[in-house]
Amino acid sequence: MGHRSIIEPFRIKCVEPIRMTTRVQRRNFLEEAAYNPFLLHADHVLIDLLTDSGTGAMSAEQWASIMRGDESYAGGRSYYRLLDVIQSIFGFRYVLPTHQGRAAERILFSSMCKPGDVVPNNTHFDTTRANIEETGAQAVDLPTAEGRLPAAIHPFKGNMDVDALETVIAQVGADRVPLVVLTVTNNSGGGQPVSMANIRAVRAVCNRHRIPLYIDACRFAENSWFIREREEGYAGKTPREVARELFSYADGCTMSAKKDGLVNIGGFLACNDEALVKRESRLLILTEGFPTYGGLAGRDLEAMATGLEEVLHEDYLHYRIASTAYLGDHLTRIGVPIVQPPGGHAIYIDAAAMLPQVPARLFPGQALVAELYLEGGIRAVEIGTVMFGSTDAQTGEETVAAMELVRLAIPRRVYTQSHIDYVCEVLSDVFARRDRIAGLRMVWQAPPLRHFTARFQPA
Ligand SMILES: *Cc1c(COP(=O)(O)O)cnc(C)c1O
């Protein structure tokens, strides 16, 4: 069967039209959006690879769950169903639903962190870092050496550097490290997985210093699949068994169900600590809602419960990881430099390597994003100096990012293989004329998180 296509393991019951635009129209739309993909109207996009967050397609079973949602204010049936599902996969006793991942983060970190604290993570996602720093604590990234090299091939490039973790704890003292976080898969690090051995090693360090370990669980199912495929001793296990073991090493987790919850909105915070969950519930009630619904409708809880079950189906995960690799392998064959090996939810193009004539201060990633839209109506996002750099207010000097990447994030169960083939064709055409692509000048910005609203002009 190795020679056969890995087909979408579903058939399509409901369709949403997408519309082609002309190049002249796209040129106008792009100028109106000041060369920022966040300012484009989604209706003017043909293939939307801006993010895999909340952009997935729900199944017939999830839509049926929506109709079964219990909208009681307190103690709703849908909450207890979600609690059952989460307890059986994640193994945590207490579950607080939230409207999305960052709400769980805000509640967790404002309950656990204080000024002067340090929170280590393999790599913090931007909202995770922002919510930690909001409490006055410091967020520290500890990726491994190979995790920092785009072209290096390694099965678990998302791992945390365990020696660096020991060093940080020794430097600041365990009493100033309220928790350690592991992000699975490592989103900001290229969607790369974390190995079970690494999770166990981090757990052992946490045990020695009596520090709780939390998992940022957004892509736990994709990470579980990679462990099963790549790590010694897991080949015979189901993704669910792998996930169970993974979470057995943790004291709790935050989850954005907009990723591996297969829903358009939702998240949760889970743990085993009764005293902590009481403090967290007070905050939840203040800003999200009563603890049995968080910021969600009963139907959302119900769809999330069904999504968490479906995301662990082997046919689904096989297709999901294979279809991301399909895009990555195809681009590699054409010669497009990407972060290797392909991760779970996205392909990251190395724009600095593809457009060496464009210096970082003229944003090669943003320039490539603009070209992909102009060429074929594809929307991607820059992960480089626009997102992580900054401009000195006095000198106008640009502090540039370590890497200039363009992320093609793949929504779950939304696009077919022919859509992805089209993406490869467009990229191939852009690649053929890559030496004629010029940079962009940033003409307006509003930090922090300037990438959402910054405006550009051709340089
Ligand atoms: C998306 C994401 C979050 C935040 O979740 P939201 O639902 O967008 O608030 C946190 N961590 C990681 C790794 C993510 O990918």
Short mmCIF file of C-alpha atoms and ligand atoms in Angstrom, two decimals:
data_model
loop_
_atom_site.label_atom_id
_atom_site.label_comp_id
_atom_site.label_asym_id
_atom_site.label_seq_id
_atom_site.Cartn_x
_atom_site.Cartn_y
_atom_site.Cartn_z
CA MET A 1 0.00 0.00 0.00
CA GLY A 2 3.07 2.26 0.32
CA HIS A 3 2.74 3.38 -3.32
CA ARG A 4 -0.84 4.57 -2.94
CA SER A 5 -2.06 8.10 -2.19
CA ILE A 6 -2.92 8.91 1.38
CA ILE A 7 -6.45 10.07 0.72
CA GLU A 8 -8.54 12.42 2.84
CA PRO A 9 -10.25 9.99 5.25
CA PHE A 10 -13.63 11.69 4.84
CA ARG A 11 -16.08 12.62 2.14
CA ILE A 12 -17.52 16.07 1.83
CA LYS A 13 -21.11 16.76 2.85
CA CYS A 14 -21.15 20.53 3.00
CA VAL A 15 -19.15 22.86 0.76
CA GLU A 16 -18.10 26.47 1.04
CA PRO A 17 -17.30 28.18 -2.29
CA ILE A 18 -13.96 29.95 -2.71
CA ARG A 19 -13.50 32.45 -5.50
CA MET A 20 -10.63 33.10 -7.86
CA THR A 21 -9.63 36.74 -8.35
CA THR A 22 -7.61 38.31 -11.16
CA ARG A 23 -4.04 39.46 -10.71
CA VAL A 24 -5.16 43.08 -11.19
CA GLN A 25 -7.77 42.68 -8.44
CA ARG A 26 -5.22 41.08 -6.12
CA ARG A 27 -2.74 43.89 -6.74
CA ASN A 28 -5.47 46.38 -5.65
CA PHE A 29 -6.52 44.32 -2.62
CA LEU A 30 -2.89 43.98 -1.55
CA GLU A 31 -2.29 47.73 -1.83
CA GLU A 32 -5.48 48.44 0.12
CA ALA A 33 -4.21 46.02 2.79
CA ALA A 34 -0.83 47.81 2.84
CA TYR A 35 0.91 44.49 2.05
CA ASN A 36 -0.23 43.02 5.37
CA PRO A 37 -2.13 39.70 5.05
CA PHE A 38 -3.97 40.36 8.34
CA LEU A 39 -5.63 43.37 6.66
CA LEU A 40 -6.96 41.41 3.65
CA HIS A 41 -10.63 40.45 3.47
CA ALA A 42 -10.86 36.67 3.75
CA ASP A 43 -13.30 36.69 0.80
CA HIS A 44 -10.45 37.89 -1.41
CA VAL A 45 -8.28 34.89 -0.45
CA LEU A 46 -8.39 31.64 -2.44
CA ILE A 47 -6.35 29.29 -0.20
CA ASP A 48 -6.07 30.57 3.36
CA LEU A 49 -2.98 29.27 5.15
CA LEU A 50 -2.77 32.16 7.63
CA THR A 51 -3.32 29.87 10.62
CA ASP A 52 -4.52 26.42 11.65
CA SER A 53 -6.21 27.95 14.70
CA GLY A 54 -10.01 27.72 14.76
CA THR A 55 -10.05 27.25 10.98
CA GLY A 56 -10.75 23.48 10.88
CA ALA A 57 -13.86 21.76 9.53
CA MET A 58 -16.14 20.03 12.03
CA SER A 59 -17.44 16.54 11.35
CA ALA A 60 -21.06 15.44 10.97
CA GLU A 61 -20.76 13.99 14.50
CA GLN A 62 -19.58 17.35 15.86
CA TRP A 63 -22.49 19.16 14.21
CA ALA A 64 -24.80 16.57 15.77
CA SER A 65 -23.12 17.31 19.11
CA ILE A 66 -23.96 20.98 18.63
CA MET A 67 -27.65 20.04 18.60
CA ARG A 68 -27.19 17.97 21.77
CA GLY A 69 -25.59 20.87 23.67
CA ASP A 70 -27.12 21.52 27.07
CA GLU A 71 -27.42 25.28 27.67
CA SER A 72 -28.10 25.08 31.42
CA TYR A 73 -26.25 27.81 33.30
CA ALA A 74 -24.83 25.46 35.94
CA GLY A 75 -24.04 21.75 35.96
CA GLY A 76 -24.91 21.23 32.30
CA ARG A 77 -24.79 17.74 30.80
CA SER A 78 -22.33 18.95 28.13
CA TYR A 79 -19.83 19.97 30.80
CA TYR A 80 -19.93 16.51 32.38
CA ARG A 81 -19.46 14.86 29.02
CA LEU A 82 -16.45 17.10 28.30
CA LEU A 83 -15.07 16.38 31.78
CA ASP A 84 -15.35 12.61 31.12
CA VAL A 85 -13.56 12.88 27.78
CA ILE A 86 -10.76 15.07 29.15
CA GLN A 87 -10.28 12.86 32.20
CA SER A 88 -10.04 9.78 30.02
CA ILE A 89 -7.49 11.25 27.57
CA PHE A 90 -5.53 13.70 29.73
CA GLY A 91 -6.04 12.07 33.11
CA PHE A 92 -6.44 15.32 35.08
CA ARG A 93 -9.02 15.54 37.86
CA TYR A 94 -10.09 19.19 37.51
CA VAL A 95 -11.13 20.89 34.26
CA LEU A 96 -12.02 24.55 33.73
CA PRO A 97 -13.42 25.34 30.25
CA THR A 98 -12.27 28.66 28.74
CA HIS A 99 -13.16 30.47 25.52
CA GLN A 100 -9.69 29.79 24.06
CA GLY A 101 -6.11 28.93 25.02
CA ARG A 102 -4.93 32.37 26.14
CA ALA A 103 -7.77 32.64 28.68
CA ALA A 104 -6.52 29.41 30.28
CA GLU A 105 -2.99 30.84 30.22
CA ARG A 106 -4.04 34.10 31.86
CA ILE A 107 -5.83 32.25 34.66
CA LEU A 108 -2.97 29.77 35.19
CA PHE A 109 -0.12 32.30 35.20
CA SER A 110 -1.90 34.93 37.27
CA SER A 111 -2.62 32.18 39.84
CA MET A 112 0.96 30.84 39.92
CA CYS A 113 3.43 33.63 39.00
CA LYS A 114 4.65 36.80 40.68
CA PRO A 115 7.17 39.52 39.78
CA GLY A 116 10.73 38.17 39.71
CA ASP A 117 9.68 34.59 38.85
CA VAL A 118 11.09 32.75 35.84
CA VAL A 119 9.09 30.33 33.65
CA PRO A 120 11.13 28.02 31.38
CA ASN A 121 9.52 26.53 28.24
CA ASN A 122 10.96 24.72 25.20
CA THR A 123 9.64 27.73 23.25
CA HIS A 124 6.89 30.07 24.42
CA PHE A 125 4.05 30.79 22.05
CA ASP A 126 3.52 34.58 21.82
CA THR A 127 0.34 34.72 23.96
CA THR A 128 1.95 32.41 26.54
CA ARG A 129 4.96 34.72 26.84
CA ALA A 130 2.70 37.80 27.00
CA ASN A 131 0.55 36.31 29.77
CA ILE A 132 3.61 35.33 31.83
CA GLU A 133 5.23 38.75 31.41
CA GLU A 134 1.94 40.44 32.33
CA THR A 135 2.38 39.00 35.86
CA GLY A 136 5.91 40.47 36.14
CA ALA A 137 7.56 37.07 35.68
CA GLN A 138 10.12 36.33 32.95
CA ALA A 139 9.50 33.80 30.15
CA VAL A 140 12.66 31.90 29.11
CA ASP A 141 12.94 29.79 25.93
CA LEU A 142 15.16 26.69 26.18
CA PRO A 143 15.14 24.94 22.77
CA THR A 144 17.91 22.47 21.92
CA ALA A 145 20.79 23.40 19.61
CA GLU A 146 19.35 21.46 16.64
CA GLY A 147 15.96 23.16 17.21
CA ARG A 148 17.58 26.47 16.24
CA LEU A 149 18.87 25.26 12.85
CA PRO A 150 16.25 25.32 10.06
CA ALA A 151 18.01 22.79 7.81
CA ALA A 152 19.08 20.30 10.52
CA ILE A 153 17.18 16.99 10.35
CA HIS A 154 16.32 15.55 13.77
CA PRO A 155 13.24 13.54 14.81
CA PHE A 156 12.45 15.68 17.87
CA LYS A 157 13.55 19.24 17.16
CA GLY A 158 10.88 20.52 19.57
CA ASN A 159 12.69 19.17 22.66
CA MET A 160 13.71 21.27 25.65
CA ASP A 161 17.42 21.60 26.46
CA VAL A 162 17.43 19.75 29.80
CA ASP A 163 20.94 20.93 30.81
CA ALA A 164 19.90 24.53 30.17
CA LEU A 165 16.85 23.93 32.38
CA GLU A 166 19.11 22.73 35.21
CA THR A 167 21.31 25.79 34.71
CA VAL A 168 18.38 28.24 34.84
CA ILE A 169 17.04 26.62 38.04
CA ALA A 170 20.51 26.70 39.61
CA GLN A 171 20.94 30.36 38.67
CA VAL A 172 17.60 31.75 39.88
CA GLY A 173 16.75 29.18 42.58
CA ALA A 174 13.86 26.70 42.47
CA ASP A 175 11.67 28.94 44.64
CA ARG A 176 11.58 31.49 41.83
CA VAL A 177 10.49 28.93 39.23
CA PRO A 178 6.75 28.44 39.90
CA LEU A 179 6.33 26.00 37.01
CA VAL A 180 8.02 24.59 33.91
CA VAL A 181 6.05 24.43 30.63
CA LEU A 182 6.51 22.09 27.65
CA THR A 183 4.78 23.09 24.40
CA VAL A 184 3.73 20.08 22.28
CA THR A 185 4.29 20.35 19.42
CA ASN A 186 6.71 23.26 19.58
CA ASN A 187 4.71 25.80 17.53
CA SER A 188 7.09 28.77 17.44
CA GLY A 189 9.95 26.30 16.87
CA GLY A 190 8.49 25.11 13.55
CA GLY A 191 5.71 22.72 14.68
CA GLN A 192 8.38 20.23 15.73
CA PRO A 193 7.58 17.40 18.17
CA VAL A 194 8.88 16.74 21.69
CA SER A 195 9.95 13.16 22.53
CA MET A 196 8.60 11.14 25.45
CA ALA A 197 12.20 10.72 26.66
CA ASN A 198 12.57 14.51 26.80
CA ILE A 199 9.28 14.88 28.70
CA ARG A 200 10.46 12.23 31.21
CA ALA A 201 13.83 13.97 31.59
CA VAL A 202 12.17 17.35 32.21
CA ARG A 203 9.83 15.66 34.70
CA ALA A 204 12.81 14.22 36.57
CA VAL A 205 14.39 17.68 36.88
CA CYS A 206 11.06 19.12 38.08
CA ASN A 207 10.74 16.32 40.65
CA ARG A 208 14.21 16.99 42.04
CA HIS A 209 13.36 20.65 42.56
CA ARG A 210 9.67 20.12 43.42
CA ILE A 211 8.49 22.30 40.52
CA PRO A 212 5.16 21.57 38.78
CA LEU A 213 5.29 20.68 35.07
CA TYR A 214 2.56 21.93 32.73
CA ILE A 215 1.95 20.99 29.11
CA ASP A 216 0.83 23.55 26.54
CA ALA A 217 -1.27 20.87 24.87
CA CYS A 218 -2.55 22.64 21.72
CA ARG A 219 -1.21 19.98 19.33
CA PHE A 220 -1.01 17.00 21.68
CA ALA A 221 -2.47 14.54 19.16
CA GLU A 222 0.00 15.49 16.42
CA ASN A 223 2.84 15.20 18.94
CA SER A 224 1.56 11.79 20.09
CA TRP A 225 1.55 10.60 16.48
CA PHE A 226 5.16 11.69 15.97
CA ILE A 227 6.19 9.84 19.15
CA ARG A 228 4.51 6.72 17.89
CA GLU A 229 6.13 7.01 14.45
CA ARG A 230 9.61 8.06 15.53
CA GLU A 231 10.39 6.99 19.08
CA GLU A 232 11.66 3.58 20.10
CA GLY A 233 9.07 1.54 21.98
CA TYR A 234 5.90 3.33 20.84
CA ALA A 235 5.18 1.75 17.44
CA GLY A 236 2.56 -0.63 18.83
CA LYS A 237 0.68 1.95 20.90
CA THR A 238 -2.45 3.86 19.94
CA PRO A 239 -2.21 7.68 19.82
CA ARG A 240 -4.53 7.71 22.82
CA GLU A 241 -2.18 5.51 24.85
CA VAL A 242 0.75 7.73 23.91
CA ALA A 243 -1.22 10.84 24.94
CA ARG A 244 -2.18 9.21 28.25
CA GLU A 245 1.45 8.51 29.04
CA LEU A 246 2.55 12.00 27.94
CA PHE A 247 0.11 13.71 30.30
CA SER A 248 0.86 11.29 33.15
CA TYR A 249 4.19 13.14 33.59
CA ALA A 250 2.48 16.53 33.99
CA ASP A 251 0.69 18.34 36.82
CA GLY A 252 -1.68 20.07 34.45
CA CYS A 253 -2.17 21.57 31.01
CA THR A 254 -3.51 24.52 29.09
CA MET A 255 -5.30 23.81 25.83
CA SER A 256 -6.44 25.78 22.82
CA ALA A 257 -9.10 23.48 21.37
CA LYS A 258 -8.93 25.60 18.20
CA LYS A 259 -6.04 23.33 17.24
CA ASP A 260 -6.27 19.65 18.22
CA GLY A 261 -9.75 20.10 19.72
CA LEU A 262 -11.03 20.34 16.11
CA VAL A 263 -13.38 23.20 16.99
CA ASN A 264 -13.63 26.82 15.88
CA ILE A 265 -13.58 28.18 19.43
CA GLY A 266 -12.80 26.72 22.86
CA GLY A 267 -10.10 25.74 25.30
CA PHE A 268 -9.53 24.56 28.85
CA LEU A 269 -7.24 24.50 31.85
CA ALA A 270 -6.75 21.22 33.73
CA CYS A 271 -4.81 20.07 36.80
CA ASN A 272 -4.86 17.81 39.86
CA ASP A 273 -4.35 20.47 42.55
CA GLU A 274 -7.56 21.17 44.46
CA ALA A 275 -6.34 24.31 46.25
CA LEU A 276 -5.04 25.79 43.00
CA VAL A 277 -8.22 25.07 41.05
CA LYS A 278 -10.22 26.90 43.73
CA ARG A 279 -8.13 30.05 43.18
CA GLU A 280 -8.39 29.63 39.42
CA SER A 281 -12.18 29.19 39.58
CA ARG A 282 -12.51 32.62 41.21
CA LEU A 283 -10.69 34.22 38.26
CA LEU A 284 -12.67 32.11 35.80
CA ILE A 285 -15.94 33.39 37.26
CA LEU A 286 -14.69 36.99 37.11
CA THR A 287 -13.75 36.99 33.44
CA GLU A 288 -15.01 33.86 31.66
CA GLY A 289 -18.12 32.47 33.32
CA PHE A 290 -19.42 29.85 35.74
CA PRO A 291 -16.96 26.91 36.09
CA THR A 292 -19.18 24.44 34.22
CA TYR A 293 -19.22 26.49 31.02
CA GLY A 294 -16.21 28.88 31.09
CA GLY A 295 -16.69 31.38 28.29
CA LEU A 296 -18.50 28.90 26.06
CA ALA A 297 -22.00 27.79 25.11
CA GLY A 298 -23.02 24.24 26.08
CA ARG A 299 -22.98 23.30 22.40
CA ASP A 300 -19.33 24.43 22.15
CA LEU A 301 -18.40 22.13 25.06
CA GLU A 302 -20.18 19.27 23.34
CA ALA A 303 -18.42 19.86 19.98
CA MET A 304 -15.07 20.08 21.79
CA ALA A 305 -15.67 16.75 23.56
CA THR A 306 -16.39 15.08 20.21
CA GLY A 307 -13.40 16.81 18.57
CA LEU A 308 -10.99 15.61 21.26
CA GLU A 309 -12.13 12.04 20.60
CA GLU A 310 -11.89 12.36 16.80
CA VAL A 311 -8.47 13.97 16.73
CA LEU A 312 -6.95 10.75 18.10
CA HIS A 313 -8.35 8.54 15.30
CA GLU A 314 -5.44 6.88 13.52
CA ASP A 315 -6.78 7.46 10.00
CA TYR A 316 -7.13 11.14 10.76
CA LEU A 317 -3.62 11.55 12.23
CA HIS A 318 -2.04 9.49 9.47
CA TYR A 319 -3.65 11.74 6.86
CA ARG A 320 -2.92 14.92 8.80
CA ILE A 321 0.81 14.35 9.22
CA ALA A 322 1.22 12.80 5.74
CA SER A 323 -0.53 15.73 4.06
CA THR A 324 1.69 18.28 5.79
CA ALA A 325 4.75 16.23 4.78
CA TYR A 326 3.37 16.02 1.21
CA LEU A 327 3.52 19.81 0.92
CA GLY A 328 6.95 19.98 2.57
CA ASP A 329 8.47 17.22 0.45
CA HIS A 330 7.08 18.70 -2.73
CA LEU A 331 8.55 22.13 -1.97
CA THR A 332 11.89 20.55 -1.09
CA ARG A 333 11.94 18.78 -4.47
CA ILE A 334 11.31 22.09 -6.27
CA GLY A 335 14.26 23.57 -4.35
CA VAL A 336 12.32 25.81 -1.94
CA PRO A 337 14.27 25.94 1.36
CA ILE A 338 12.03 24.92 4.29
CA VAL A 339 12.49 24.10 7.97
CA GLN A 340 13.32 20.39 8.01
CA PRO A 341 11.79 17.95 8.60
CA PRO A 342 8.14 19.03 7.97
CA GLY A 343 6.30 19.58 11.25
CA GLY A 344 2.72 18.69 12.19
CA HIS A 345 0.55 21.66 11.33
CA ALA A 346 2.58 23.86 9.00
CA ILE A 347 5.46 24.24 6.58
CA TYR A 348 7.92 27.05 7.25
CA ILE A 349 9.73 28.50 4.23
CA ASP A 350 13.19 29.93 4.95
CA ALA A 351 12.66 33.31 3.25
CA ALA A 352 16.18 34.54 4.10
CA ALA A 353 17.64 31.60 2.14
CA MET A 354 15.16 31.92 -0.73
CA LEU A 355 15.55 35.71 -1.16
CA PRO A 356 19.20 36.40 -0.21
CA GLN A 357 19.09 39.72 -2.09
CA VAL A 358 16.51 41.13 0.38
CA PRO A 359 18.11 42.24 3.68
CA ALA A 360 16.26 41.54 6.94
CA ARG A 361 15.45 45.24 7.37
CA LEU A 362 13.42 45.02 4.13
CA PHE A 363 11.46 42.02 5.44
CA PRO A 364 12.08 39.11 3.02
CA GLY A 365 9.33 37.04 4.70
CA GLN A 366 6.72 39.76 4.27
CA ALA A 367 7.82 40.25 0.65
CA LEU A 368 7.35 36.53 -0.03
CA VAL A 369 3.92 36.57 1.65
CA ALA A 370 2.92 39.41 -0.71
CA GLU A 371 4.18 37.49 -3.77
CA LEU A 372 2.25 34.33 -2.83
CA TYR A 373 -0.93 36.35 -2.64
CA LEU A 374 -0.28 38.20 -5.90
CA GLU A 375 0.68 35.05 -7.77
CA GLY A 376 -2.14 32.77 -6.63
CA GLY A 377 -4.38 34.26 -3.93
CA ILE A 378 -2.63 32.28 -1.20
CA ARG A 379 -2.49 33.82 2.26
CA ALA A 380 0.50 32.94 4.46
CA VAL A 381 2.12 34.71 7.40
CA GLU A 382 5.59 36.10 8.09
CA ILE A 383 7.36 34.74 11.18
CA GLY A 384 10.48 36.88 11.23
CA THR A 385 11.50 40.49 11.71
CA VAL A 386 7.98 41.87 11.18
CA MET A 387 6.70 39.65 13.99
CA PHE A 388 9.68 39.55 16.37
CA GLY A 389 11.85 42.53 15.41
CA SER A 390 11.52 46.13 16.57
CA THR A 391 12.42 49.60 15.35
CA ASP A 392 14.46 51.94 17.54
CA ALA A 393 12.28 55.05 18.00
CA GLN A 394 15.32 57.37 17.99
CA THR A 395 17.58 55.98 15.26
CA GLY A 396 15.04 54.11 13.11
CA GLU A 397 17.46 51.17 13.31
CA GLU A 398 15.76 47.75 12.95
CA THR A 399 16.50 44.92 15.44
CA VAL A 400 16.10 41.82 13.27
CA ALA A 401 14.82 38.32 14.15
CA ALA A 402 17.02 35.20 14.27
CA MET A 403 15.15 33.64 11.32
CA GLU A 404 13.07 35.00 8.44
CA LEU A 405 10.33 32.40 7.95
CA VAL A 406 7.02 32.25 6.10
CA ARG A 407 4.50 29.87 7.61
CA LEU A 408 2.01 27.93 5.52
CA ALA A 409 -0.35 26.66 8.23
CA ILE A 410 -2.74 23.91 7.21
CA PRO A 411 -6.33 24.09 8.50
CA ARG A 412 -7.61 20.70 9.64
CA ARG A 413 -9.82 18.73 7.19
CA VAL A 414 -10.41 21.82 5.01
CA TYR A 415 -8.29 21.55 1.85
CA THR A 416 -7.86 18.56 -0.46
CA GLN A 417 -4.74 17.31 -2.18
CA SER A 418 -5.57 19.31 -5.32
CA HIS A 419 -5.63 22.52 -3.27
CA ILE A 420 -2.18 21.63 -1.94
CA ASP A 421 -0.95 20.78 -5.47
CA TYR A 422 -2.11 24.25 -6.51
CA VAL A 423 -0.10 25.78 -3.63
CA CYS A 424 3.00 23.92 -4.85
CA GLU A 425 2.46 25.19 -8.41
CA VAL A 426 2.12 28.79 -7.26
CA LEU A 427 5.24 28.47 -5.12
CA SER A 428 7.11 26.95 -8.01
CA ASP A 429 6.25 29.99 -10.19
CA VAL A 430 7.27 32.44 -7.45
CA PHE A 431 10.47 30.46 -6.89
CA ALA A 432 11.36 30.67 -10.61
CA ARG A 433 11.40 34.48 -10.44
CA ARG A 434 12.77 34.75 -6.90
CA ASP A 435 15.80 36.87 -7.86
CA ARG A 436 13.50 39.65 -9.12
CA ILE A 437 11.60 39.97 -5.81
CA ALA A 438 12.37 43.15 -3.88
CA GLY A 439 11.75 43.95 -0.23
CA LEU A 440 9.16 46.08 1.55
CA ARG A 441 9.51 49.16 3.68
CA MET A 442 7.45 49.41 6.89
CA VAL A 443 5.72 52.77 6.76
CA TRP A 444 3.54 52.51 9.86
CA GLN A 445 3.56 50.34 13.00
CA ALA A 446 1.96 50.08 16.44
CA PRO A 447 4.02 47.94 18.85
CA PRO A 448 3.64 45.56 20.65
CA LEU A 449 2.37 42.82 18.30
CA ARG A 450 2.99 45.20 15.38
CA HIS A 451 2.60 42.44 12.78
CA PHE A 452 -1.21 42.54 13.04
CA THR A 453 -1.53 46.16 11.87
CA ALA A 454 1.80 47.26 10.32
CA ARG A 455 1.63 48.92 6.87
CA PHE A 456 4.16 48.47 4.06
CA GLN A 457 5.19 49.82 0.65
CA PRO A 458 7.41 48.27 -2.01
CA ALA A 459 11.05 49.31 -1.39
C1 LIG B 1 -2.71 28.95 19.70
C2 LIG B 1 -1.78 28.69 20.78
C3 LIG B 1 -1.98 29.23 22.07
C4 LIG B 1 -3.08 30.21 22.40
O1 LIG B 1 -4.35 29.73 22.12
P1 LIG B 1 -5.55 30.66 21.59
O2 LIG B 1 -6.69 29.71 21.47
O3 LIG B 1 -5.12 31.26 20.28
O4 LIG B 1 -5.79 31.71 22.62
C5 LIG B 1 -1.07 28.86 23.06
N1 LIG B 1 -0.02 28.05 22.80
C6 LIG B 1 0.19 27.53 21.57
C7 LIG B 1 1.35 26.61 21.35
C8 LIG B 1 -0.66 27.83 20.53
O5 LIG B 1 -0.42 27.32 19.31
#
